[in-house]
């Protein structure tokens, strides 16, 4: 039976959570009204000159996730679907011709008739699922909207694009299954998208209750290592927003992973390998070559992605260090940069986020979840 979490509008109790979060300039976003409520001004030690800012968690994570995924080498591969099908197919034709002619000039998504801004770095898949899950958390984690997606998934013209594991879970829902079976009877139970959705649990609930909320959300599409990694992601980001040092937050996340599991081994191995690195590029190369799986065709395994994230978070000395390390692992570009961007925003502040990625300027493409097209994250949550 699916566990419904009625954790809406809960905020961390006093103590370390409230005080340490204030020191970082972070505001827990929900106070019983809307995702942008509860804003206060707090000093932020990561901004030069003692500057002050107002930062609801929803906004902070939105900017961080998009900053990360928009810099990913895979961003244009997602956004290309905003173009007419003929243009998308043209890229494939050119790639096939290049392969047949044995040329090394590789085509990338491009546009002639549409505005170039369609392909400019911007919101991708990860932020859409973050927004979708945040909406679910504010509404008690029911299955109604998941069932709507399941029906949409059955229609080839419906416009839904999602990970293999997500689509399999939606198909399970259509067959009459209920969570956690929908996530358990799933060949891609280990997919890493739930580690991003877990950040939404922290954004809505703060650290208090986020782990169980993330568990309930992830169980719809994941199980075992996919579920455990989502729980650990909630622990990591919950600890960071509460003001924990990176090392302490990473330790808590590792301890959340069950012993003698794929997830725990990958986390511990990644941290051990990263500790020997001399910098972000060396760290990325060591993780990719000594830890990464180059045999399986889909590098979206949560244990690997999350293990790499922990390694970068534990070792990074600043935003550039953290992001360079994550982006230098292009094989893991589907989710790792988005997670790293969210972590960098919490750890090191928003100065490292590029201009043009203000919360009100970030519009979801709807290329993953069509109903979200053109909305801001806040609008997607409240629609």
mmCIF file of C-alpha atoms in Angstrom:
data_model
loop_
_atom_site.group_PDB
_atom_site.id
_atom_site.type_symbol
_atom_site.label_atom_id
_atom_site.label_comp_id
_atom_site.label_asym_id
_atom_site.label_seq_id
_atom_site.Cartn_x
_atom_site.Cartn_y
_atom_site.Cartn_z
ATOM 1 C CA UNK A 1 0.000 0.000 0.000
ATOM 2 C CA UNK A 2 1.286 3.444 -0.906
ATOM 3 C CA UNK A 3 2.110 5.531 2.133
ATOM 4 C CA UNK A 4 0.560 8.974 1.967
ATOM 5 C CA UNK A 5 2.613 11.668 3.638
ATOM 6 C CA UNK A 6 0.600 14.515 5.090
ATOM 7 C CA UNK A 7 3.674 16.593 5.854
ATOM 8 C CA UNK A 8 2.571 19.777 4.166
ATOM 9 C CA UNK A 9 3.695 23.094 5.563
ATOM 10 C CA UNK A 10 5.897 21.556 8.216
ATOM 11 C CA UNK A 11 9.004 23.546 8.976
ATOM 12 C CA UNK A 12 12.113 22.514 10.835
ATOM 13 C CA UNK A 13 11.853 22.969 14.543
ATOM 14 C CA UNK A 14 14.218 25.280 16.338
ATOM 15 C CA UNK A 15 17.775 24.367 17.104
ATOM 16 C CA UNK A 16 20.473 23.768 14.572
ATOM 17 C CA UNK A 17 18.170 23.719 11.538
ATOM 18 C CA UNK A 18 16.700 27.183 11.870
ATOM 19 C CA UNK A 19 19.823 28.930 13.152
ATOM 20 C CA UNK A 20 22.356 27.354 10.795
ATOM 21 C CA UNK A 21 20.110 27.769 7.786
ATOM 22 C CA UNK A 22 19.801 31.434 8.669
ATOM 23 C CA UNK A 23 23.567 31.737 8.730
ATOM 24 C CA UNK A 24 23.646 30.524 5.130
ATOM 25 C CA UNK A 25 20.921 32.932 4.080
ATOM 26 C CA UNK A 26 18.422 30.130 3.483
ATOM 27 C CA UNK A 27 14.729 30.403 4.237
ATOM 28 C CA UNK A 28 12.490 27.365 4.510
ATOM 29 C CA UNK A 29 9.835 28.106 1.925
ATOM 30 C CA UNK A 30 6.471 26.960 3.226
ATOM 31 C CA UNK A 31 4.638 28.562 6.093
ATOM 32 C CA UNK A 32 1.140 27.416 5.194
ATOM 33 C CA UNK A 33 0.555 29.822 2.316
ATOM 34 C CA UNK A 34 2.657 29.204 -0.783
ATOM 35 C CA UNK A 35 6.131 28.082 -1.891
ATOM 36 C CA UNK A 36 7.525 31.610 -1.804
ATOM 37 C CA UNK A 37 6.188 32.562 1.596
ATOM 38 C CA UNK A 38 8.089 32.874 4.840
ATOM 39 C CA UNK A 39 10.891 34.994 3.402
ATOM 40 C CA UNK A 40 13.111 36.849 5.813
ATOM 41 C CA UNK A 41 16.453 38.512 5.334
ATOM 42 C CA UNK A 42 19.445 36.700 6.744
ATOM 43 C CA UNK A 43 23.178 37.321 6.528
ATOM 44 C CA UNK A 44 24.901 35.082 4.035
ATOM 45 C CA UNK A 45 28.562 34.376 4.874
ATOM 46 C CA UNK A 46 29.253 33.159 1.342
ATOM 47 C CA UNK A 47 28.585 36.528 -0.275
ATOM 48 C CA UNK A 48 31.318 39.153 -0.396
ATOM 49 C CA UNK A 49 30.975 42.352 1.578
ATOM 50 C CA UNK A 50 28.458 40.963 4.042
ATOM 51 C CA UNK A 51 25.647 41.177 1.472
ATOM 52 C CA UNK A 52 22.236 39.943 2.484
ATOM 53 C CA UNK A 53 19.662 37.995 0.520
ATOM 54 C CA UNK A 54 16.228 36.441 0.769
ATOM 55 C CA UNK A 55 16.294 32.842 -0.406
ATOM 56 C CA UNK A 56 13.340 30.476 -0.197
ATOM 57 C CA UNK A 57 14.557 26.908 -0.628
ATOM 58 C CA UNK A 58 12.378 26.368 -3.691
ATOM 59 C CA UNK A 59 14.073 29.306 -5.403
ATOM 60 C CA UNK A 60 17.564 28.357 -4.278
ATOM 61 C CA UNK A 61 17.241 24.793 -5.538
ATOM 62 C CA UNK A 62 15.562 25.911 -8.753
ATOM 63 C CA UNK A 63 18.464 28.174 -9.649
ATOM 64 C CA UNK A 64 21.064 25.622 -8.599
ATOM 65 C CA UNK A 65 19.534 22.719 -10.499
ATOM 66 C CA UNK A 66 19.084 24.741 -13.678
ATOM 67 C CA UNK A 67 22.575 26.241 -13.432
ATOM 68 C CA UNK A 68 23.952 22.722 -13.287
ATOM 69 C CA UNK A 69 21.853 21.003 -15.897
ATOM 70 C CA UNK A 70 21.999 23.915 -18.349
ATOM 71 C CA UNK A 71 25.795 23.569 -18.364
ATOM 72 C CA UNK A 72 25.525 19.843 -19.007
ATOM 73 C CA UNK A 73 26.658 18.435 -22.332
ATOM 74 C CA UNK A 74 23.239 16.772 -22.605
ATOM 75 C CA UNK A 75 21.135 19.912 -22.197
ATOM 76 C CA UNK A 76 20.688 20.564 -25.917
ATOM 77 C CA UNK A 77 19.871 16.893 -26.501
ATOM 78 C CA UNK A 78 16.783 17.427 -24.335
ATOM 79 C CA UNK A 79 15.850 20.887 -25.559
ATOM 80 C CA UNK A 80 16.130 19.895 -29.235
ATOM 81 C CA UNK A 81 12.667 18.349 -29.014
ATOM 82 C CA UNK A 82 11.228 21.856 -28.947
ATOM 83 C CA UNK A 83 12.079 21.976 -32.652
ATOM 84 C CA UNK A 84 9.903 20.521 -35.419
ATOM 85 C CA UNK A 85 10.344 16.749 -35.872
ATOM 86 C CA UNK A 86 11.960 17.269 -39.288
ATOM 87 C CA UNK A 87 14.719 19.359 -37.727
ATOM 88 C CA UNK A 88 15.290 16.793 -34.978
ATOM 89 C CA UNK A 89 15.493 14.072 -37.605
ATOM 90 C CA UNK A 90 17.952 16.158 -39.614
ATOM 91 C CA UNK A 91 20.451 15.952 -36.757
ATOM 92 C CA UNK A 92 20.108 12.164 -36.777
ATOM 93 C CA UNK A 93 20.549 12.017 -40.549
ATOM 94 C CA UNK A 94 23.733 14.079 -40.375
ATOM 95 C CA UNK A 95 25.068 11.853 -37.607
ATOM 96 C CA UNK A 96 24.359 8.764 -39.709
ATOM 97 C CA UNK A 97 26.028 10.307 -42.753
ATOM 98 C CA UNK A 98 29.066 11.192 -40.695
ATOM 99 C CA UNK A 99 29.270 7.632 -39.453
ATOM 100 C CA UNK A 100 28.987 6.223 -42.960
ATOM 101 C CA UNK A 101 31.588 8.667 -44.318
ATOM 102 C CA UNK A 102 33.882 8.067 -41.334
ATOM 103 C CA UNK A 103 34.156 11.762 -40.508
ATOM 104 C CA UNK A 104 34.891 13.027 -37.027
ATOM 105 C CA UNK A 105 32.885 16.237 -37.366
ATOM 106 C CA UNK A 106 29.872 15.434 -35.213
ATOM 107 C CA UNK A 107 26.566 17.316 -35.658
ATOM 108 C CA UNK A 108 24.948 18.870 -32.628
ATOM 109 C CA UNK A 109 21.398 20.181 -32.218
ATOM 110 C CA UNK A 110 20.917 23.245 -34.419
ATOM 111 C CA UNK A 111 18.098 25.412 -35.705
ATOM 112 C CA UNK A 112 17.395 27.415 -38.837
ATOM 113 C CA UNK A 113 13.731 28.410 -38.750
ATOM 114 C CA UNK A 114 13.280 28.577 -34.971
ATOM 115 C CA UNK A 115 14.879 31.178 -32.671
ATOM 116 C CA UNK A 116 18.327 30.094 -31.446
ATOM 117 C CA UNK A 117 17.153 30.687 -27.881
ATOM 118 C CA UNK A 118 15.249 27.402 -28.116
ATOM 119 C CA UNK A 119 18.573 25.599 -27.856
ATOM 120 C CA UNK A 120 20.333 27.996 -25.516
ATOM 121 C CA UNK A 121 21.383 26.421 -22.195
ATOM 122 C CA UNK A 122 18.375 26.384 -19.932
ATOM 123 C CA UNK A 123 15.806 24.354 -18.051
ATOM 124 C CA UNK A 124 15.945 20.644 -18.759
ATOM 125 C CA UNK A 125 14.508 17.370 -17.564
ATOM 126 C CA UNK A 126 15.713 17.485 -13.959
ATOM 127 C CA UNK A 127 13.999 20.743 -13.045
ATOM 128 C CA UNK A 128 10.691 19.502 -14.460
ATOM 129 C CA UNK A 129 10.718 16.469 -12.169
ATOM 130 C CA UNK A 130 11.837 18.627 -9.262
ATOM 131 C CA UNK A 131 8.830 20.885 -9.872
ATOM 132 C CA UNK A 132 6.466 17.936 -10.307
ATOM 133 C CA UNK A 133 7.607 16.316 -7.063
ATOM 134 C CA UNK A 134 7.489 19.602 -5.162
ATOM 135 C CA UNK A 135 3.870 19.941 -6.249
ATOM 136 C CA UNK A 136 3.180 16.391 -5.067
ATOM 137 C CA UNK A 137 4.726 17.092 -1.671
ATOM 138 C CA UNK A 138 2.545 20.154 -1.162
ATOM 139 C CA UNK A 139 -0.513 18.004 -1.885
ATOM 140 C CA UNK A 140 0.145 14.998 0.317
ATOM 141 C CA UNK A 141 1.753 12.733 -2.308
ATOM 142 C CA UNK A 142 -1.408 11.319 -3.828
ATOM 143 C CA UNK A 143 -1.385 9.299 -7.044
ATOM 144 C CA UNK A 144 -3.931 11.277 -9.083
ATOM 145 C CA UNK A 145 -1.388 13.231 -11.145
ATOM 146 C CA UNK A 146 0.836 10.186 -11.521
ATOM 147 C CA UNK A 147 -2.161 8.372 -12.990
ATOM 148 C CA UNK A 148 -2.704 11.270 -15.380
ATOM 149 C CA UNK A 149 0.899 10.893 -16.524
ATOM 150 C CA UNK A 150 0.336 7.152 -16.894
ATOM 151 C CA UNK A 151 -2.537 7.767 -19.298
ATOM 152 C CA UNK A 152 -0.472 10.335 -21.171
ATOM 153 C CA UNK A 153 2.394 7.859 -21.465
ATOM 154 C CA UNK A 154 0.069 5.450 -23.284
ATOM 155 C CA UNK A 155 -0.483 8.007 -26.065
ATOM 156 C CA UNK A 156 2.510 8.225 -28.451
ATOM 157 C CA UNK A 157 1.370 11.724 -29.423
ATOM 158 C CA UNK A 158 0.869 12.880 -25.827
ATOM 159 C CA UNK A 159 4.273 14.510 -25.599
ATOM 160 C CA UNK A 160 5.500 12.857 -22.393
ATOM 161 C CA UNK A 161 9.223 12.085 -22.304
ATOM 162 C CA UNK A 162 10.707 10.346 -19.289
ATOM 163 C CA UNK A 163 13.375 7.939 -18.128
ATOM 164 C CA UNK A 164 12.917 4.237 -18.848
ATOM 165 C CA UNK A 165 12.274 3.528 -15.170
ATOM 166 C CA UNK A 166 9.688 6.289 -14.923
ATOM 167 C CA UNK A 167 7.864 5.050 -18.008
ATOM 168 C CA UNK A 168 7.880 1.477 -16.705
ATOM 169 C CA UNK A 169 6.398 2.675 -13.414
ATOM 170 C CA UNK A 170 3.689 4.589 -15.279
ATOM 171 C CA UNK A 171 2.884 1.465 -17.258
ATOM 172 C CA UNK A 172 2.656 -0.454 -13.988
ATOM 173 C CA UNK A 173 0.149 2.089 -12.701
ATOM 174 C CA UNK A 174 -1.965 1.580 -15.803
ATOM 175 C CA UNK A 175 -1.923 -2.159 -15.158
ATOM 176 C CA UNK A 176 -3.445 -1.570 -11.753
ATOM 177 C CA UNK A 177 -0.327 -1.854 -9.608
ATOM 178 C CA UNK A 178 0.167 0.354 -6.567
ATOM 179 C CA UNK A 179 3.390 1.625 -4.983
ATOM 180 C CA UNK A 180 5.737 0.192 -3.899
ATOM 181 C CA UNK A 181 5.109 -2.548 -6.487
ATOM 182 C CA UNK A 182 5.216 0.018 -9.306
ATOM 183 C CA UNK A 183 8.801 0.807 -8.374
ATOM 184 C CA UNK A 184 9.790 -2.729 -7.456
ATOM 185 C CA UNK A 185 8.598 -4.499 -10.621
ATOM 186 C CA UNK A 186 10.784 -2.219 -12.676
ATOM 187 C CA UNK A 187 13.931 -3.065 -14.618
ATOM 188 C CA UNK A 188 15.266 0.451 -14.004
ATOM 189 C CA UNK A 189 14.501 0.575 -10.281
ATOM 190 C CA UNK A 190 17.996 2.039 -9.787
ATOM 191 C CA UNK A 191 17.613 5.139 -11.995
ATOM 192 C CA UNK A 192 19.014 8.370 -10.527
ATOM 193 C CA UNK A 193 16.132 10.786 -11.212
ATOM 194 C CA UNK A 194 14.675 10.142 -7.745
ATOM 195 C CA UNK A 195 17.790 11.698 -6.193
ATOM 196 C CA UNK A 196 16.707 14.965 -7.830
ATOM 197 C CA UNK A 197 13.088 14.500 -6.803
ATOM 198 C CA UNK A 198 14.329 14.008 -3.238
ATOM 199 C CA UNK A 199 15.596 17.592 -3.246
ATOM 200 C CA UNK A 200 11.986 18.666 -3.674
ATOM 201 C CA UNK A 201 11.158 16.904 -0.404
ATOM 202 C CA UNK A 202 13.791 19.037 1.329
ATOM 203 C CA UNK A 203 12.581 22.181 -0.430
ATOM 204 C CA UNK A 204 9.021 21.638 0.785
ATOM 205 C CA UNK A 205 9.523 20.072 4.218
ATOM 206 C CA UNK A 206 12.982 21.259 5.203
ATOM 207 C CA UNK A 207 15.104 18.575 6.824
ATOM 208 C CA UNK A 208 12.298 17.596 9.183
ATOM 209 C CA UNK A 209 10.345 14.803 7.511
ATOM 210 C CA UNK A 210 12.123 15.071 4.156
ATOM 211 C CA UNK A 211 13.598 11.568 4.216
ATOM 212 C CA UNK A 212 10.296 9.770 4.686
ATOM 213 C CA UNK A 213 8.615 12.087 2.197
ATOM 214 C CA UNK A 214 11.356 11.407 -0.354
ATOM 215 C CA UNK A 215 10.972 7.683 0.312
ATOM 216 C CA UNK A 216 7.226 7.787 -0.368
ATOM 217 C CA UNK A 217 7.751 9.759 -3.574
ATOM 218 C CA UNK A 218 10.586 7.568 -4.845
ATOM 219 C CA UNK A 219 8.703 4.327 -4.116
ATOM 220 C CA UNK A 220 6.319 5.113 -6.962
ATOM 221 C CA UNK A 221 9.085 4.627 -9.521
ATOM 222 C CA UNK A 222 12.047 3.083 -7.688
ATOM 223 C CA UNK A 223 13.094 0.444 -5.193
ATOM 224 C CA UNK A 224 16.212 -0.874 -3.464
ATOM 225 C CA UNK A 225 19.274 1.159 -4.516
ATOM 226 C CA UNK A 226 17.194 3.710 -6.401
ATOM 227 C CA UNK A 227 15.087 4.267 -3.299
ATOM 228 C CA UNK A 228 17.991 4.201 -0.861
ATOM 229 C CA UNK A 229 19.907 6.752 -2.915
ATOM 230 C CA UNK A 230 16.868 9.037 -2.919
ATOM 231 C CA UNK A 231 16.653 8.808 0.864
ATOM 232 C CA UNK A 232 20.366 9.560 1.148
ATOM 233 C CA UNK A 233 19.946 12.528 -1.196
ATOM 234 C CA UNK A 234 17.286 13.925 1.138
ATOM 235 C CA UNK A 235 19.671 13.441 4.061
ATOM 236 C CA UNK A 236 22.529 15.167 2.231
ATOM 237 C CA UNK A 237 20.568 18.220 1.147
ATOM 238 C CA UNK A 238 18.652 18.397 4.406
ATOM 239 C CA UNK A 239 21.905 18.501 6.343
ATOM 240 C CA UNK A 240 23.386 21.107 4.011
ATOM 241 C CA UNK A 241 20.433 23.468 4.312
ATOM 242 C CA UNK A 242 20.601 23.033 8.085
ATOM 243 C CA UNK A 243 24.150 24.371 7.968
ATOM 244 C CA UNK A 244 26.165 21.164 8.304
ATOM 245 C CA UNK A 245 29.716 21.183 6.978
ATOM 246 C CA UNK A 246 30.152 19.320 3.702
ATOM 247 C CA UNK A 247 32.075 16.476 5.353
ATOM 248 C CA UNK A 248 29.395 15.996 7.986
ATOM 249 C CA UNK A 249 26.548 16.100 5.462
ATOM 250 C CA UNK A 250 28.321 13.548 3.279
ATOM 251 C CA UNK A 251 28.942 11.277 6.255
ATOM 252 C CA UNK A 252 25.275 11.382 7.229
ATOM 253 C CA UNK A 253 24.252 10.575 3.660
ATOM 254 C CA UNK A 254 26.607 7.595 3.497
ATOM 255 C CA UNK A 255 25.315 6.309 6.821
ATOM 256 C CA UNK A 256 21.780 6.445 5.420
ATOM 257 C CA UNK A 257 22.744 3.890 2.752
ATOM 258 C CA UNK A 258 22.358 0.272 3.948
ATOM 259 C CA UNK A 259 25.617 -1.563 4.526
ATOM 260 C CA UNK A 260 26.812 -4.164 2.017
ATOM 261 C CA UNK A 261 24.756 -2.687 -0.807
ATOM 262 C CA UNK A 262 25.685 -1.406 -4.245
ATOM 263 C CA UNK A 263 24.870 2.150 -3.146
ATOM 264 C CA UNK A 264 27.003 2.032 -0.009
ATOM 265 C CA UNK A 265 29.963 0.474 -1.824
ATOM 266 C CA UNK A 266 29.847 3.071 -4.598
ATOM 267 C CA UNK A 267 29.651 5.933 -2.110
ATOM 268 C CA UNK A 268 32.548 4.704 -0.006
ATOM 269 C CA UNK A 269 34.686 3.833 -3.028
ATOM 270 C CA UNK A 270 34.036 7.199 -4.670
ATOM 271 C CA UNK A 271 35.039 9.063 -1.522
ATOM 272 C CA UNK A 272 38.195 7.003 -1.124
ATOM 273 C CA UNK A 273 39.248 7.557 -4.748
ATOM 274 C CA UNK A 274 38.429 11.275 -4.672
ATOM 275 C CA UNK A 275 40.517 11.782 -1.540
ATOM 276 C CA UNK A 276 43.642 11.007 -3.574
ATOM 277 C CA UNK A 277 42.906 13.580 -6.289
ATOM 278 C CA UNK A 278 44.863 16.806 -6.733
ATOM 279 C CA UNK A 279 41.982 18.897 -8.070
ATOM 280 C CA UNK A 280 38.584 18.777 -9.784
ATOM 281 C CA UNK A 281 39.795 17.493 -13.151
ATOM 282 C CA UNK A 282 41.969 14.838 -11.556
ATOM 283 C CA UNK A 283 39.085 13.916 -9.269
ATOM 284 C CA UNK A 284 36.677 13.584 -12.190
ATOM 285 C CA UNK A 285 39.083 11.439 -14.176
ATOM 286 C CA UNK A 286 39.813 9.147 -11.237
ATOM 287 C CA UNK A 287 36.114 8.691 -10.520
ATOM 288 C CA UNK A 288 35.299 8.037 -14.166
ATOM 289 C CA UNK A 289 38.089 5.550 -14.786
ATOM 290 C CA UNK A 290 38.463 3.843 -11.418
ATOM 291 C CA UNK A 291 34.842 3.762 -10.264
ATOM 292 C CA UNK A 292 32.524 4.425 -13.194
ATOM 293 C CA UNK A 293 30.752 1.679 -15.129
ATOM 294 C CA UNK A 294 31.659 1.761 -18.823
ATOM 295 C CA UNK A 295 29.958 -1.532 -19.637
ATOM 296 C CA UNK A 296 26.267 -0.742 -19.132
ATOM 297 C CA UNK A 297 24.700 1.355 -21.898
ATOM 298 C CA UNK A 298 22.739 3.761 -19.677
ATOM 299 C CA UNK A 299 24.938 5.679 -17.182
ATOM 300 C CA UNK A 300 22.007 6.768 -15.010
ATOM 301 C CA UNK A 301 22.491 4.427 -12.041
ATOM 302 C CA UNK A 302 21.734 6.196 -8.774
ATOM 303 C CA UNK A 303 24.538 4.485 -6.811
ATOM 304 C CA UNK A 304 27.123 5.737 -9.297
ATOM 305 C CA UNK A 305 25.689 9.225 -9.783
ATOM 306 C CA UNK A 306 25.114 9.801 -6.093
ATOM 307 C CA UNK A 307 28.489 8.359 -5.139
ATOM 308 C CA UNK A 308 30.157 10.781 -7.540
ATOM 309 C CA UNK A 309 28.131 13.665 -6.118
ATOM 310 C CA UNK A 310 29.228 12.841 -2.578
ATOM 311 C CA UNK A 311 32.849 12.738 -3.711
ATOM 312 C CA UNK A 312 32.663 16.150 -5.369
ATOM 313 C CA UNK A 313 30.790 17.724 -2.457
ATOM 314 C CA UNK A 314 33.256 16.347 0.087
ATOM 315 C CA UNK A 315 36.333 17.579 -1.787
ATOM 316 C CA UNK A 316 35.238 20.832 -3.454
ATOM 317 C CA UNK A 317 36.563 24.130 -2.117
ATOM 318 C CA UNK A 318 34.107 26.328 -3.996
ATOM 319 C CA UNK A 319 31.464 26.482 -6.704
ATOM 320 C CA UNK A 320 33.906 26.302 -9.607
ATOM 321 C CA UNK A 321 35.705 23.341 -8.041
ATOM 322 C CA UNK A 322 32.465 21.455 -7.473
ATOM 323 C CA UNK A 323 30.946 22.188 -10.870
ATOM 324 C CA UNK A 324 34.115 21.589 -12.875
ATOM 325 C CA UNK A 325 34.481 18.183 -11.284
ATOM 326 C CA UNK A 326 30.881 17.214 -12.031
ATOM 327 C CA UNK A 327 30.867 18.599 -15.569
ATOM 328 C CA UNK A 328 34.146 16.830 -16.349
ATOM 329 C CA UNK A 329 32.246 13.542 -16.118
ATOM 330 C CA UNK A 330 30.190 13.855 -19.319
ATOM 331 C CA UNK A 331 29.128 10.217 -19.259
ATOM 332 C CA UNK A 332 27.106 11.051 -16.136
ATOM 333 C CA UNK A 333 25.750 14.318 -17.501
ATOM 334 C CA UNK A 334 22.066 13.351 -17.306
ATOM 335 C CA UNK A 335 21.733 14.069 -13.578
ATOM 336 C CA UNK A 336 25.091 14.706 -11.889
ATOM 337 C CA UNK A 337 25.441 18.380 -12.968
ATOM 338 C CA UNK A 338 21.920 19.173 -11.725
ATOM 339 C CA UNK A 339 22.643 17.619 -8.337
ATOM 340 C CA UNK A 340 26.004 19.378 -8.158
ATOM 341 C CA UNK A 341 24.403 22.709 -9.041
ATOM 342 C CA UNK A 342 21.894 22.326 -6.229
ATOM 343 C CA UNK A 343 24.643 21.422 -3.765
ATOM 344 C CA UNK A 344 26.837 24.325 -4.881
ATOM 345 C CA UNK A 345 23.990 26.792 -4.422
ATOM 346 C CA UNK A 346 23.494 25.690 -0.818
ATOM 347 C CA UNK A 347 27.157 25.320 0.096
ATOM 348 C CA UNK A 348 28.669 28.334 -1.622
ATOM 349 C CA UNK A 349 25.795 30.718 -2.317
ATOM 350 C CA UNK A 350 24.324 32.079 -5.514
ATOM 351 C CA UNK A 351 27.197 34.236 -6.745
ATOM 352 C CA UNK A 352 28.353 31.355 -8.927
ATOM 353 C CA UNK A 353 25.013 31.032 -10.710
ATOM 354 C CA UNK A 354 25.134 32.621 -14.188
ATOM 355 C CA UNK A 355 23.138 35.746 -14.925
ATOM 356 C CA UNK A 356 19.925 35.110 -16.808
ATOM 357 C CA UNK A 357 18.939 32.302 -14.457
ATOM 358 C CA UNK A 358 16.776 34.330 -12.118
ATOM 359 C CA UNK A 359 13.843 32.382 -10.731
ATOM 360 C CA UNK A 360 11.263 34.368 -12.688
ATOM 361 C CA UNK A 361 13.220 33.910 -15.919
ATOM 362 C CA UNK A 362 13.418 30.119 -15.685
ATOM 363 C CA UNK A 363 10.568 28.671 -17.710
ATOM 364 C CA UNK A 364 9.972 24.944 -17.923
ATOM 365 C CA UNK A 365 9.978 23.553 -21.452
ATOM 366 C CA UNK A 366 7.283 20.928 -20.941
ATOM 367 C CA UNK A 367 9.310 18.598 -23.144
ATOM 368 C CA UNK A 368 9.232 16.035 -20.349
ATOM 369 C CA UNK A 369 5.892 16.835 -18.688
ATOM 370 C CA UNK A 370 3.769 18.727 -21.239
ATOM 371 C CA UNK A 371 1.476 20.393 -18.678
ATOM 372 C CA UNK A 372 4.453 22.330 -17.292
ATOM 373 C CA UNK A 373 5.340 24.081 -20.553
ATOM 374 C CA UNK A 374 5.995 27.783 -20.098
ATOM 375 C CA UNK A 375 5.538 27.793 -16.331
ATOM 376 C CA UNK A 376 7.975 28.872 -13.658
ATOM 377 C CA UNK A 377 8.637 26.317 -10.934
ATOM 378 C CA UNK A 378 6.495 28.312 -8.515
ATOM 379 C CA UNK A 379 3.629 28.379 -11.025
ATOM 380 C CA UNK A 380 4.014 24.651 -11.652
ATOM 381 C CA UNK A 381 3.690 23.936 -7.940
ATOM 382 C CA UNK A 382 0.638 26.142 -7.450
ATOM 383 C CA UNK A 383 -1.239 25.544 -10.723
#
